[in-house]
C-alpha cells in the first residue's frame, strides 16, 4: 500500500511571510459587498464555539442518536437582547454526528417546531426513504427514525432541513449540523484528529441582524438570494480560535443560504487542501484561495508558528469577472476567523494518508448521458413537482450528467445519494480541487459541467432522490428535480409519492 506524503513545502515554505499582528482592539469587518447595505464591525472577543459531539448509544450493533428540532434563543456579543433561533437539540445549529463506515445508524429526529420540517443527510449514500428530502416531512410533534448502514468513505458531511419550499428559511434560522464519517483509511492516516482541538469544524454562514439582534431574512428579489452582512462561524460572530498544535485541520462547510465564499489567509500564504465534499484527495493541494458555494465542504491543513495570529478571510479575488458575478458574494472581502497560536505549540507529525482504495465513477463505464439546464429557477424548463419523477436511473449503472448553467446568475448542482466525479468544464479538465469526490458543484454562469455518477446498493421505484441547485432561494423556488433508482424491470412500478406524504 503506497503512502502519500505532503510535500514539505506545503507546510513549511512560508517562512518569509510576516505574521499579521493583531491587537486587542481589532475587529472583524463584516463582508463589504456591492449587494449588501451595511457593514458590521464585530470585535474579536469570543472563543469559537465547537458544536458538541452528539451523544449516542449502541444496542445490538446499531448506533442510536436522537436529534430534536426546536426553537430557542442565543445571546450574541454586542446585541441588546437574545436572538431568536432554531437548532437541533439546542438553541442554534446542531451537534456533530460522528459515524463510522460499516455501522448501522438509527437517528430519531423529533420535530418540536411549530411547522413541518425534514432532515436531509447531505452527501450520504443511503436509501431514498431515509434521505430526509421533501417526501420525509416530519409533522410538529412527530418523530422520524431513519436507519441505514454507513457505506462510504470517510468525509465531512452535514445535515439540514429540506422541507418543500422552506429550506432557506429553516437553514437560516439555524438548523444545520455536521456529520464526520470515519473509516479504516481515515483512522490509519496521520492527520490531526482531536475534535475541537486540532481537528476543528467551521460552519461558515452569513446573516444579517437587526437593531434588536434578530435574524433578518430579506426577500428583495436580489440574486442569488440574501447575502448577509455578518459572518458567523459555528453560530458565533467575532470569534477567535486558540490553537495549541503546530498543525491545524479545518473542516470547512459553507453553510450559507446563498453566499459563495472565496476563502484564504490574510497574509497570502497557502492553505493545504486535503479533502473535498466526499473524502480525502489523492494528493494535497496548495491553494491561496478556495471557493466554496453553499453546501460545499473542504478540509484544509494549516501550519502555525508559535505565538502568531493569522486570519481566515473572504478574499477580494479575481476569479474571472464574467464567470463569477459580483453579486455572488464570492468577491466580498471579510474576515471570518482569527487563529491565535499559543506561545508553545504541540509538535505535529508529518501528515500521511493512503491513496484511494476505490476509484471515482469511471466515465468509460457510462451507459447513458442526460442533460440538465439550470435557468430561471427551473431545470430543463420545469419547476419542482413532488408528484413528478423527472429521471429514472438503473441500479448498478454509471451515467454522465451534463449540467449547464444557462444564464448569468450563479447556480450550483447537488445530487443526493452519490459522490460524483467532475469530468470536464466546457471540455477542459477540472482544477485539482474539483477533481476529488464531490456531491455539490458551483456552476459558473453559462458553463457546462460533465459529471460522472454511479448508482449503487439502493433501489426504490416509489421514493425519489433530489437533484437541485443548492442556492436555497433557487431550490425553494423550484430549481429541483426528482430521480428514482430502480432495478431493471421495475419501470412499471415507478411512481412519485406526491406532495404531503408523511413518512415515519
Ligand atoms: Cu441556483
Short mmCIF file of C-alpha atoms and ligand atoms in Angstrom, two decimals:
data_model
loop_
_atom_site.label_atom_id
_atom_site.label_comp_id
_atom_site.label_asym_id
_atom_site.label_seq_id
_atom_site.Cartn_x
_atom_site.Cartn_y
_atom_site.Cartn_z
CA UNK A 1 0.00 0.00 0.00
CA UNK A 2 1.57 3.24 -1.03
CA UNK A 3 1.69 6.15 1.33
CA UNK A 4 1.08 9.64 0.19
CA UNK A 5 3.14 12.38 1.70
CA UNK A 6 2.63 16.06 1.81
CA UNK A 7 5.49 17.86 0.15
CA UNK A 8 7.30 19.66 2.91
CA UNK A 9 7.00 22.96 1.12
CA UNK A 10 3.26 22.66 1.50
CA UNK A 11 3.56 23.37 5.18
CA UNK A 12 6.99 24.85 5.67
CA UNK A 13 7.58 27.06 2.68
CA UNK A 14 6.19 30.17 4.25
CA UNK A 15 8.97 31.41 6.49
CA UNK A 16 9.38 34.61 4.51
CA UNK A 17 5.83 35.65 5.28
CA UNK A 18 5.28 38.02 8.14
CA UNK A 19 2.58 37.03 10.62
CA UNK A 20 -0.18 39.55 10.97
CA UNK A 21 -0.01 41.24 14.34
CA UNK A 22 -3.43 41.72 15.82
CA UNK A 23 -4.07 43.82 18.88
CA UNK A 24 -6.86 43.52 21.39
CA UNK A 25 -8.97 46.24 19.82
CA UNK A 26 -9.12 44.52 16.45
CA UNK A 27 -12.42 43.93 14.78
CA UNK A 28 -13.56 41.51 12.14
CA UNK A 29 -15.16 43.65 9.49
CA UNK A 30 -18.34 42.30 8.00
CA UNK A 31 -18.49 41.47 4.37
CA UNK A 32 -18.22 44.50 2.17
CA UNK A 33 -20.27 44.00 -0.87
CA UNK A 34 -22.00 45.79 -3.66
CA UNK A 35 -25.08 43.81 -2.87
CA UNK A 36 -25.43 44.32 0.85
CA UNK A 37 -26.43 47.51 2.53
CA UNK A 38 -24.38 47.51 5.71
CA UNK A 39 -21.02 46.53 7.05
CA UNK A 40 -20.91 45.37 10.63
CA UNK A 41 -17.68 45.62 12.54
CA UNK A 42 -17.59 42.93 15.17
CA UNK A 43 -14.97 42.97 17.94
CA UNK A 44 -12.94 39.77 18.10
CA UNK A 45 -13.52 38.71 21.65
CA UNK A 46 -15.34 35.39 21.74
CA UNK A 47 -13.74 31.97 21.69
CA UNK A 48 -15.00 29.92 18.76
CA UNK A 49 -17.77 27.61 19.96
CA UNK A 50 -17.30 23.99 18.92
CA UNK A 51 -20.53 22.08 18.23
CA UNK A 52 -20.74 19.24 20.77
CA UNK A 53 -20.45 15.66 19.57
CA UNK A 54 -23.92 14.10 19.56
CA UNK A 55 -24.30 11.52 22.31
CA UNK A 56 -25.10 8.04 21.06
CA UNK A 57 -25.82 4.57 22.38
CA UNK A 58 -25.08 1.29 20.68
CA UNK A 59 -27.58 -1.51 21.09
CA UNK A 60 -27.32 -4.79 19.21
CA UNK A 61 -24.86 -3.24 16.80
CA UNK A 62 -27.00 -0.20 15.98
CA UNK A 63 -25.73 3.26 16.83
CA UNK A 64 -28.67 5.34 18.02
CA UNK A 65 -28.73 9.12 18.09
CA UNK A 66 -31.57 11.50 18.95
CA UNK A 67 -31.99 14.94 17.42
CA UNK A 68 -34.73 17.42 18.28
CA UNK A 69 -35.51 20.37 16.02
CA UNK A 70 -36.53 23.11 18.43
CA UNK A 71 -36.95 26.83 18.97
CA UNK A 72 -34.50 28.69 21.16
CA UNK A 73 -32.51 31.85 21.62
CA UNK A 74 -28.87 32.85 21.94
CA UNK A 75 -27.14 35.94 23.27
CA UNK A 76 -24.68 37.26 20.70
CA UNK A 77 -21.95 39.66 21.82
CA UNK A 78 -22.87 43.30 21.31
CA UNK A 79 -26.56 42.61 20.79
CA UNK A 80 -29.12 44.28 23.05
CA UNK A 81 -31.01 41.08 23.78
CA UNK A 82 -31.36 37.45 22.85
CA UNK A 83 -31.59 36.43 19.21
CA UNK A 84 -34.48 34.06 18.49
CA UNK A 85 -33.18 30.98 16.69
CA UNK A 86 -33.85 27.36 15.78
CA UNK A 87 -31.49 24.48 16.45
CA UNK A 88 -31.12 20.74 16.78
CA UNK A 89 -31.03 19.57 20.41
CA UNK A 90 -30.00 23.08 21.40
CA UNK A 91 -30.87 26.67 20.56
CA UNK A 92 -28.74 27.12 17.43
CA UNK A 93 -27.16 24.78 14.85
CA UNK A 94 -26.80 21.15 15.92
CA UNK A 95 -24.40 18.64 17.42
CA UNK A 96 -21.77 16.94 15.28
CA UNK A 97 -22.55 13.34 14.40
CA UNK A 98 -19.51 11.09 14.26
CA UNK A 99 -20.21 7.85 12.43
CA UNK A 100 -18.05 5.02 11.21
CA UNK A 101 -18.16 3.16 7.94
CA UNK A 102 -19.89 -0.20 8.28
CA UNK A 103 -22.02 0.62 11.29
CA UNK A 104 -25.80 0.69 11.30
CA UNK A 105 -27.16 4.05 12.34
CA UNK A 106 -30.60 4.96 13.57
CA UNK A 107 -31.42 8.60 14.19
CA UNK A 108 -34.63 9.65 15.91
CA UNK A 109 -35.49 13.13 14.69
CA UNK A 110 -38.23 14.82 16.72
CA UNK A 111 -39.86 17.99 15.46
CA UNK A 112 -40.67 20.45 18.27
CA UNK A 113 -41.04 23.33 15.82
CA UNK A 114 -44.42 24.92 15.11
CA UNK A 115 -44.32 23.71 11.48
CA UNK A 116 -43.25 20.66 9.47
CA UNK A 117 -39.58 20.21 8.69
CA UNK A 118 -37.30 17.41 7.47
CA UNK A 119 -33.66 16.46 7.94
CA UNK A 120 -31.54 15.61 4.92
CA UNK A 121 -28.15 13.90 5.34
CA UNK A 122 -26.23 15.87 2.73
CA UNK A 123 -23.58 13.77 0.99
CA UNK A 124 -24.74 10.47 2.47
CA UNK A 125 -25.17 7.29 0.43
CA UNK A 126 -28.42 5.82 1.77
CA UNK A 127 -31.89 4.61 0.77
CA UNK A 128 -34.15 7.30 -0.69
CA UNK A 129 -36.72 6.77 2.08
CA UNK A 130 -34.04 7.64 4.67
CA UNK A 131 -32.68 10.64 2.76
CA UNK A 132 -34.74 13.30 4.54
CA UNK A 133 -35.85 15.16 1.44
CA UNK A 134 -39.23 16.85 1.00
CA UNK A 135 -41.06 13.49 1.00
CA UNK A 136 -39.86 12.70 4.52
CA UNK A 137 -41.72 15.60 6.11
CA UNK A 138 -41.89 15.48 9.91
CA UNK A 139 -45.06 16.98 11.36
CA UNK A 140 -44.87 19.10 14.52
CA UNK A 141 -44.67 16.77 17.49
CA UNK A 142 -43.75 13.75 15.35
CA UNK A 143 -40.55 11.69 15.34
CA UNK A 144 -38.98 10.30 12.16
CA UNK A 145 -36.48 7.49 12.62
CA UNK A 146 -34.40 6.73 9.54
CA UNK A 147 -31.97 3.85 9.67
CA UNK A 148 -29.16 2.89 7.30
CA UNK A 149 -25.69 1.40 7.15
CA UNK A 150 -22.81 3.83 6.66
CA UNK A 151 -21.27 2.63 3.39
CA UNK A 152 -18.92 5.25 2.01
CA UNK A 153 -15.51 6.79 2.53
CA UNK A 154 -14.57 8.97 5.46
CA UNK A 155 -15.73 12.50 4.77
CA UNK A 156 -17.16 15.68 6.24
CA UNK A 157 -20.90 15.73 5.50
CA UNK A 158 -23.69 17.79 7.00
CA UNK A 159 -27.38 17.68 7.81
CA UNK A 160 -30.05 20.30 7.31
CA UNK A 161 -33.80 20.59 6.70
CA UNK A 162 -35.18 20.04 3.21
CA UNK A 163 -38.91 20.90 3.52
CA UNK A 164 -40.62 21.63 0.22
CA UNK A 165 -40.24 25.36 -0.44
CA UNK A 166 -38.93 26.15 3.05
CA UNK A 167 -35.30 25.09 3.13
CA UNK A 168 -33.84 28.62 3.02
CA UNK A 169 -35.91 29.76 5.99
CA UNK A 170 -35.19 26.67 8.10
CA UNK A 171 -31.43 26.71 7.48
CA UNK A 172 -31.31 30.47 8.01
CA UNK A 173 -33.00 30.14 11.42
CA UNK A 174 -30.15 27.83 12.47
CA UNK A 175 -30.95 24.24 11.53
CA UNK A 176 -27.65 22.72 10.38
CA UNK A 177 -25.02 20.38 11.77
CA UNK A 178 -22.01 18.35 10.69
CA UNK A 179 -21.53 14.63 10.13
CA UNK A 180 -17.98 13.31 10.36
CA UNK A 181 -17.56 9.90 8.78
CA UNK A 182 -14.55 7.79 9.68
CA UNK A 183 -13.21 4.61 8.09
CA UNK A 184 -10.08 2.46 8.22
CA UNK A 185 -8.18 4.82 5.98
CA UNK A 186 -9.03 7.95 7.96
CA UNK A 187 -8.23 6.23 11.25
CA UNK A 188 -4.88 4.95 9.99
CA UNK A 189 -3.97 8.31 8.49
CA UNK A 190 -1.53 10.58 10.25
CA UNK A 191 -3.68 13.68 10.35
CA UNK A 192 -4.90 15.96 13.12
CA UNK A 193 -7.96 14.23 14.56
CA UNK A 194 -8.66 15.54 18.04
CA UNK A 195 -12.12 17.01 17.59
CA UNK A 196 -12.30 20.66 18.56
CA UNK A 197 -8.57 20.83 19.37
CA UNK A 198 -6.52 20.25 16.21
CA UNK A 199 -9.42 18.94 14.10
CA UNK A 200 -11.80 21.86 14.08
CA UNK A 201 -15.16 22.19 12.33
CA UNK A 202 -16.04 25.55 10.81
CA UNK A 203 -19.65 26.09 9.80
CA UNK A 204 -19.44 29.40 7.95
CA UNK A 205 -22.67 31.30 7.35
CA UNK A 206 -23.60 34.89 6.63
CA UNK A 207 -26.53 36.53 8.28
CA UNK A 208 -27.98 39.97 8.91
CA UNK A 209 -29.11 41.10 12.34
CA UNK A 210 -31.47 43.97 13.01
CA UNK A 211 -31.03 46.55 15.78
CA UNK A 212 -32.73 44.19 18.23
CA UNK A 213 -30.35 41.39 17.32
CA UNK A 214 -32.94 39.38 15.41
CA UNK A 215 -32.07 37.42 12.27
CA UNK A 216 -33.33 39.12 9.15
CA UNK A 217 -34.10 37.14 6.02
CA UNK A 218 -34.65 39.73 3.33
CA UNK A 219 -36.56 38.65 0.28
CA UNK A 220 -35.96 41.57 -2.04
CA UNK A 221 -35.56 39.56 -5.21
CA UNK A 222 -31.79 40.02 -5.31
CA UNK A 223 -29.84 37.16 -6.89
CA UNK A 224 -28.80 34.62 -5.81
CA UNK A 225 -30.63 35.24 -2.54
CA UNK A 226 -29.89 37.15 0.63
CA UNK A 227 -26.26 37.99 1.30
CA UNK A 228 -25.90 38.78 4.99
CA UNK A 229 -23.52 41.44 6.22
CA UNK A 230 -22.26 39.49 9.24
CA UNK A 231 -20.21 36.34 9.13
CA UNK A 232 -20.96 33.66 11.70
CA UNK A 233 -18.69 30.71 12.37
CA UNK A 234 -20.25 27.89 14.33
CA UNK A 235 -23.06 30.29 15.15
CA UNK A 236 -20.82 32.99 16.65
CA UNK A 237 -19.78 36.44 15.46
CA UNK A 238 -16.32 37.89 16.11
CA UNK A 239 -14.82 34.53 17.01
CA UNK A 240 -11.22 33.52 17.55
CA UNK A 241 -9.67 30.10 17.91
CA UNK A 242 -6.86 29.37 20.35
CA UNK A 243 -4.53 26.96 18.60
CA UNK A 244 -2.28 24.67 20.64
CA UNK A 245 -0.95 22.40 17.94
CA UNK A 246 1.55 23.24 15.21
CA UNK A 247 -0.75 21.72 12.63
CA UNK A 248 -4.44 22.50 12.37
CA UNK A 249 -7.06 20.64 10.36
CA UNK A 250 -10.09 22.73 9.48
CA UNK A 251 -13.25 21.03 8.25
CA UNK A 252 -14.99 23.86 6.45
CA UNK A 253 -18.65 23.90 5.48
CA UNK A 254 -20.14 26.76 3.52
CA UNK A 255 -23.46 26.63 5.35
CA UNK A 256 -24.74 29.87 3.85
CA UNK A 257 -28.09 30.08 2.13
CA UNK A 258 -26.80 31.97 -0.92
CA UNK A 259 -23.30 33.36 -0.44
CA UNK A 260 -20.41 31.74 -2.27
CA UNK A 261 -17.18 32.13 -0.29
CA UNK A 262 -13.66 32.51 -1.57
CA UNK A 263 -11.52 31.66 1.42
CA UNK A 264 -7.88 32.39 2.01
CA UNK A 265 -5.44 33.61 4.62
CA UNK A 266 -4.98 37.32 5.17
CA UNK A 267 -1.20 37.03 4.85
CA UNK A 268 -1.42 35.31 1.49
CA UNK A 269 0.10 32.00 2.47
CA UNK A 270 -1.43 28.85 1.08
CA UNK A 271 -3.90 26.51 2.68
CA UNK A 272 -3.26 22.82 2.09
CA UNK A 273 -6.49 21.23 0.90
CA UNK A 274 -6.72 17.52 1.74
CA UNK A 275 -10.38 16.62 1.23
CA UNK A 276 -13.39 17.70 -0.80
CA UNK A 277 -17.09 17.00 -0.16
CA UNK A 278 -16.83 13.22 -0.35
CA UNK A 279 -13.48 12.45 1.24
CA UNK A 280 -9.70 12.68 1.10
CA UNK A 281 -7.95 13.73 -2.09
CA UNK A 282 -5.21 11.55 -3.53
CA UNK A 283 -2.73 14.38 -3.20
CA UNK A 284 -2.75 17.51 -1.07
CA UNK A 285 -3.27 20.74 -2.98
CA UNK A 286 -1.86 24.11 -2.05
CA UNK A 287 -4.33 26.90 -2.59
CA UNK A 288 -4.16 30.58 -1.82
CA UNK A 289 -7.89 30.81 -2.48
CA UNK A 290 -10.58 28.21 -2.07
CA UNK A 291 -14.02 28.81 -3.49
CA UNK A 292 -16.95 27.10 -1.77
CA UNK A 293 -20.55 27.52 -2.87
CA UNK A 294 -23.35 26.90 -0.36
CA UNK A 295 -23.33 23.24 0.67
CA UNK A 296 -19.73 22.52 -0.39
CA UNK A 297 -17.12 21.35 2.12
CA UNK A 298 -13.34 21.21 2.16
CA UNK A 299 -10.78 20.03 4.67
CA UNK A 300 -7.58 22.03 4.87
CA UNK A 301 -4.37 21.87 6.87
CA UNK A 302 -2.63 24.92 8.20
CA UNK A 303 0.75 25.00 9.95
CA UNK A 304 1.18 27.75 12.52
CA UNK A 305 4.22 29.23 14.22
CA UNK A 306 4.18 29.73 17.98
CA UNK A 307 2.59 33.00 19.03
CA UNK A 308 1.41 34.10 15.62
CA UNK A 309 -2.06 35.25 14.72
CA UNK A 310 -3.49 34.66 11.28
CA UNK A 311 -6.88 35.38 9.82
CA UNK A 312 -9.06 33.28 7.65
CA UNK A 313 -10.68 35.68 5.21
CA UNK A 314 -13.18 36.03 2.47
CA UNK A 315 -10.93 37.33 -0.29
CA UNK A 316 -11.45 40.05 -2.81
CA UNK A 317 -10.14 37.97 -5.61
CA UNK A 318 -10.36 37.97 -9.35
CA UNK A 319 -11.67 34.61 -10.40
CA UNK A 320 -12.81 35.92 -13.75
CA UNK A 321 -15.35 38.72 -13.74
CA UNK A 322 -17.60 37.05 -16.28
CA UNK A 323 -17.59 33.70 -14.56
CA UNK A 324 -18.28 34.97 -11.05
CA UNK A 325 -20.67 37.90 -10.88
CA UNK A 326 -20.12 40.40 -8.08
CA UNK A 327 -23.46 39.55 -6.56
CA UNK A 328 -22.49 36.01 -5.56
CA UNK A 329 -20.56 37.16 -2.52
CA UNK A 330 -17.52 35.31 -3.85
CA UNK A 331 -15.61 38.58 -4.25
CA UNK A 332 -16.51 40.05 -0.88
CA UNK A 333 -13.71 40.89 1.50
CA UNK A 334 -14.46 39.89 5.03
CA UNK A 335 -12.67 38.42 8.00
CA UNK A 336 -14.03 35.09 9.03
CA UNK A 337 -11.97 33.75 11.91
CA UNK A 338 -8.90 34.77 13.84
CA UNK A 339 -6.49 31.93 14.62
CA UNK A 340 -4.27 32.62 17.64
CA UNK A 341 -1.36 30.25 18.09
CA UNK A 342 -0.21 29.65 21.65
CA UNK A 343 3.38 30.62 22.58
CA UNK A 344 4.22 26.92 22.63
CA UNK A 345 2.68 24.55 20.15
CA UNK A 346 2.49 20.80 20.34
CA UNK A 347 4.60 19.41 17.51
CA UNK A 348 2.67 17.57 14.80
CA UNK A 349 3.90 14.64 12.76
CA UNK A 350 4.06 14.94 9.02
CA UNK A 351 0.64 14.23 7.50
CA UNK A 352 0.37 10.89 5.74
CA UNK A 353 -2.58 9.01 4.30
CA UNK A 354 -3.17 6.13 1.93
CA UNK A 355 -4.15 6.62 -1.66
CA UNK A 356 -7.75 5.93 -2.52
CA UNK A 357 -8.86 2.35 -2.19
CA UNK A 358 -11.76 2.89 -4.51
CA UNK A 359 -11.93 4.73 -7.79
CA UNK A 360 -14.26 7.56 -8.56
CA UNK A 361 -17.01 6.69 -11.06
CA UNK A 362 -15.43 5.74 -14.39
CA UNK A 363 -16.74 7.57 -17.47
CA UNK A 364 -15.75 4.59 -19.62
CA UNK A 365 -18.48 2.58 -17.86
CA UNK A 366 -21.22 5.13 -18.55
CA UNK A 367 -24.31 3.57 -20.13
CA UNK A 368 -26.02 6.85 -20.97
CA UNK A 369 -25.89 10.58 -20.55
CA UNK A 370 -28.53 13.12 -19.56
CA UNK A 371 -28.63 16.88 -19.95
CA UNK A 372 -29.67 19.37 -17.28
CA UNK A 373 -30.01 23.09 -17.98
CA UNK A 374 -30.44 25.35 -14.96
CA UNK A 375 -32.22 28.55 -15.87
CA UNK A 376 -34.97 30.77 -14.47
CA UNK A 377 -35.45 28.71 -11.30
CA UNK A 378 -36.10 25.64 -13.42
CA UNK A 379 -34.20 22.55 -14.51
CA UNK A 380 -34.84 21.79 -18.17
CA UNK A 381 -37.68 24.30 -18.08
CA UNK A 382 -39.55 22.52 -15.30
CA UNK A 383 -40.09 23.55 -11.74
CA UNK A 384 -40.01 21.03 -8.93
CA UNK A 385 -43.20 18.96 -8.73
CA UNK A 386 -43.29 16.45 -5.90
CA UNK A 387 -45.68 14.24 -7.86
CA UNK A 388 -43.47 14.07 -10.99
CA UNK A 389 -40.46 11.78 -11.41
CA UNK A 390 -38.01 13.53 -13.73
CA UNK A 391 -35.39 10.84 -14.21
CA UNK A 392 -35.33 7.05 -13.90
CA UNK A 393 -31.91 5.54 -13.30
CA UNK A 394 -30.89 1.88 -13.22
CA UNK A 395 -29.19 0.48 -10.15
CA UNK A 396 -25.59 -0.59 -10.71
CA UNK A 397 -25.01 1.70 -13.67
CA UNK A 398 -22.78 4.67 -14.37
CA UNK A 399 -24.07 7.76 -16.16
CA UNK A 400 -22.76 11.08 -17.37
CA UNK A 401 -24.84 14.10 -16.43
CA UNK A 402 -24.16 17.17 -18.49
CA UNK A 403 -25.14 20.15 -16.35
CA UNK A 404 -25.31 23.62 -17.86
CA UNK A 405 -25.82 26.91 -16.11
CA UNK A 406 -27.81 28.57 -18.86
CA UNK A 407 -27.80 32.11 -17.53
CA UNK A 408 -25.72 34.86 -15.92
CA UNK A 409 -26.91 34.03 -12.41
CA UNK A 410 -24.69 31.71 -10.34
CA UNK A 411 -26.08 28.28 -9.56
CA UNK A 412 -24.84 25.03 -8.11
CA UNK A 413 -25.73 21.38 -8.57
CA UNK A 414 -26.21 18.92 -5.74
CA UNK A 415 -27.21 15.30 -6.26
CA UNK A 416 -28.46 13.20 -3.36
CA UNK A 417 -27.12 9.70 -2.61
CA UNK A 418 -23.94 9.88 -4.68
CA UNK A 419 -20.41 11.25 -4.71
CA UNK A 420 -19.61 12.36 -8.24
CA UNK A 421 -16.59 12.89 -10.43
CA UNK A 422 -16.25 16.08 -12.48
CA UNK A 423 -15.08 15.08 -15.92
CA UNK A 424 -14.70 18.49 -17.51
CA UNK A 425 -15.90 22.09 -17.60
CA UNK A 426 -16.66 23.23 -21.15
CA UNK A 427 -14.42 20.38 -22.26
CA UNK A 428 -11.42 21.36 -20.12
CA UNK A 429 -10.09 19.16 -17.32
CA UNK A 430 -11.22 20.32 -13.87
CA UNK A 431 -8.83 22.05 -11.49
CA UNK A 432 -7.44 19.62 -8.88
CA UNK A 433 -9.61 20.96 -6.07
CA UNK A 434 -12.69 19.92 -8.05
CA UNK A 435 -11.32 16.55 -9.18
CA UNK A 436 -12.00 14.61 -5.96
CA UNK A 437 -15.26 13.07 -4.72
CA UNK A 438 -17.99 15.70 -4.62
CA UNK A 439 -21.74 15.96 -4.16
CA UNK A 440 -22.13 19.70 -4.84
CA UNK A 441 -20.59 21.81 -7.60
CA UNK A 442 -20.62 25.55 -8.10
CA UNK A 443 -21.81 26.27 -11.64
CA UNK A 444 -20.18 29.29 -13.17
CA UNK A 445 -22.58 31.21 -15.38
CA UNK A 446 -23.05 29.87 -18.89
CA UNK A 447 -20.68 26.94 -18.48
CA UNK A 448 -21.23 23.22 -18.93
CA UNK A 449 -20.09 20.64 -16.38
CA UNK A 450 -19.92 16.94 -17.22
CA UNK A 451 -20.34 14.80 -14.11
CA UNK A 452 -19.90 11.05 -13.74
CA UNK A 453 -22.28 9.32 -11.34
CA UNK A 454 -22.62 5.73 -10.24
CA UNK A 455 -25.79 4.45 -8.59
CA UNK A 456 -25.25 1.62 -6.17
CA UNK A 457 -26.88 -0.52 -3.49
CA UNK A 458 -30.27 1.18 -3.07
CA UNK A 459 -33.23 0.98 -5.43
CA UNK A 460 -36.78 2.16 -4.73
CA UNK A 461 -39.27 2.78 -7.54
CA UNK A 462 -41.60 4.57 -5.14
CA UNK A 463 -39.28 7.06 -3.50
CA UNK A 464 -37.16 9.62 -5.35
CA UNK A 465 -33.89 11.34 -4.54
CA UNK A 466 -33.45 15.03 -5.35
CA UNK A 467 -31.07 16.87 -7.66
CA UNK A 468 -31.07 20.64 -7.38
CA UNK A 469 -29.38 23.99 -7.12
CA UNK A 470 -28.10 24.41 -3.55
CA UNK A 471 -28.63 28.15 -3.50
CA UNK A 472 -31.59 27.79 -1.25
CA UNK A 473 -33.78 30.53 -2.68
CA UNK A 474 -33.46 28.85 -6.09
CA UNK A 475 -34.08 25.40 -4.67
CA UNK A 476 -37.19 26.60 -2.84
CA UNK A 477 -38.33 28.40 -5.98
CA UNK A 478 -38.37 25.18 -7.97
CA UNK A 479 -34.87 24.60 -9.33
CA UNK A 480 -35.03 20.97 -8.30
CA UNK A 481 -35.93 17.64 -9.83
CA UNK A 482 -36.60 14.09 -8.67
CA UNK A 483 -34.90 10.88 -9.78
CA UNK A 484 -35.56 7.30 -8.80
CA UNK A 485 -33.07 4.46 -8.85
CA UNK A 486 -34.70 1.18 -9.87
CA UNK A 487 -33.79 -2.39 -10.67
CA UNK A 488 -34.15 -3.12 -14.37
CA UNK A 489 -37.75 -4.23 -14.97
CA UNK A 490 -39.23 -2.02 -12.24
CA UNK A 491 -40.19 0.70 -14.72
CA UNK A 492 -43.90 -0.01 -14.37
CA UNK A 493 -43.66 0.49 -10.61
CA UNK A 494 -42.24 4.00 -10.78
CA UNK A 495 -44.50 6.46 -9.03
CA UNK A 496 -43.94 9.59 -7.02
CA UNK A 497 -45.38 9.56 -3.52
CA UNK A 498 -46.82 13.01 -4.25
CA UNK A 499 -46.92 16.06 -2.05
CA UNK A 500 -47.65 15.94 1.62
CA UNK A 501 -46.56 12.36 2.17
CA UNK A 502 -45.54 11.94 5.77
CA UNK A 503 -43.27 9.00 6.45
CA UNK A 504 -42.08 7.85 9.79
CU1 LIG B 1 -29.36 28.40 -8.36
#
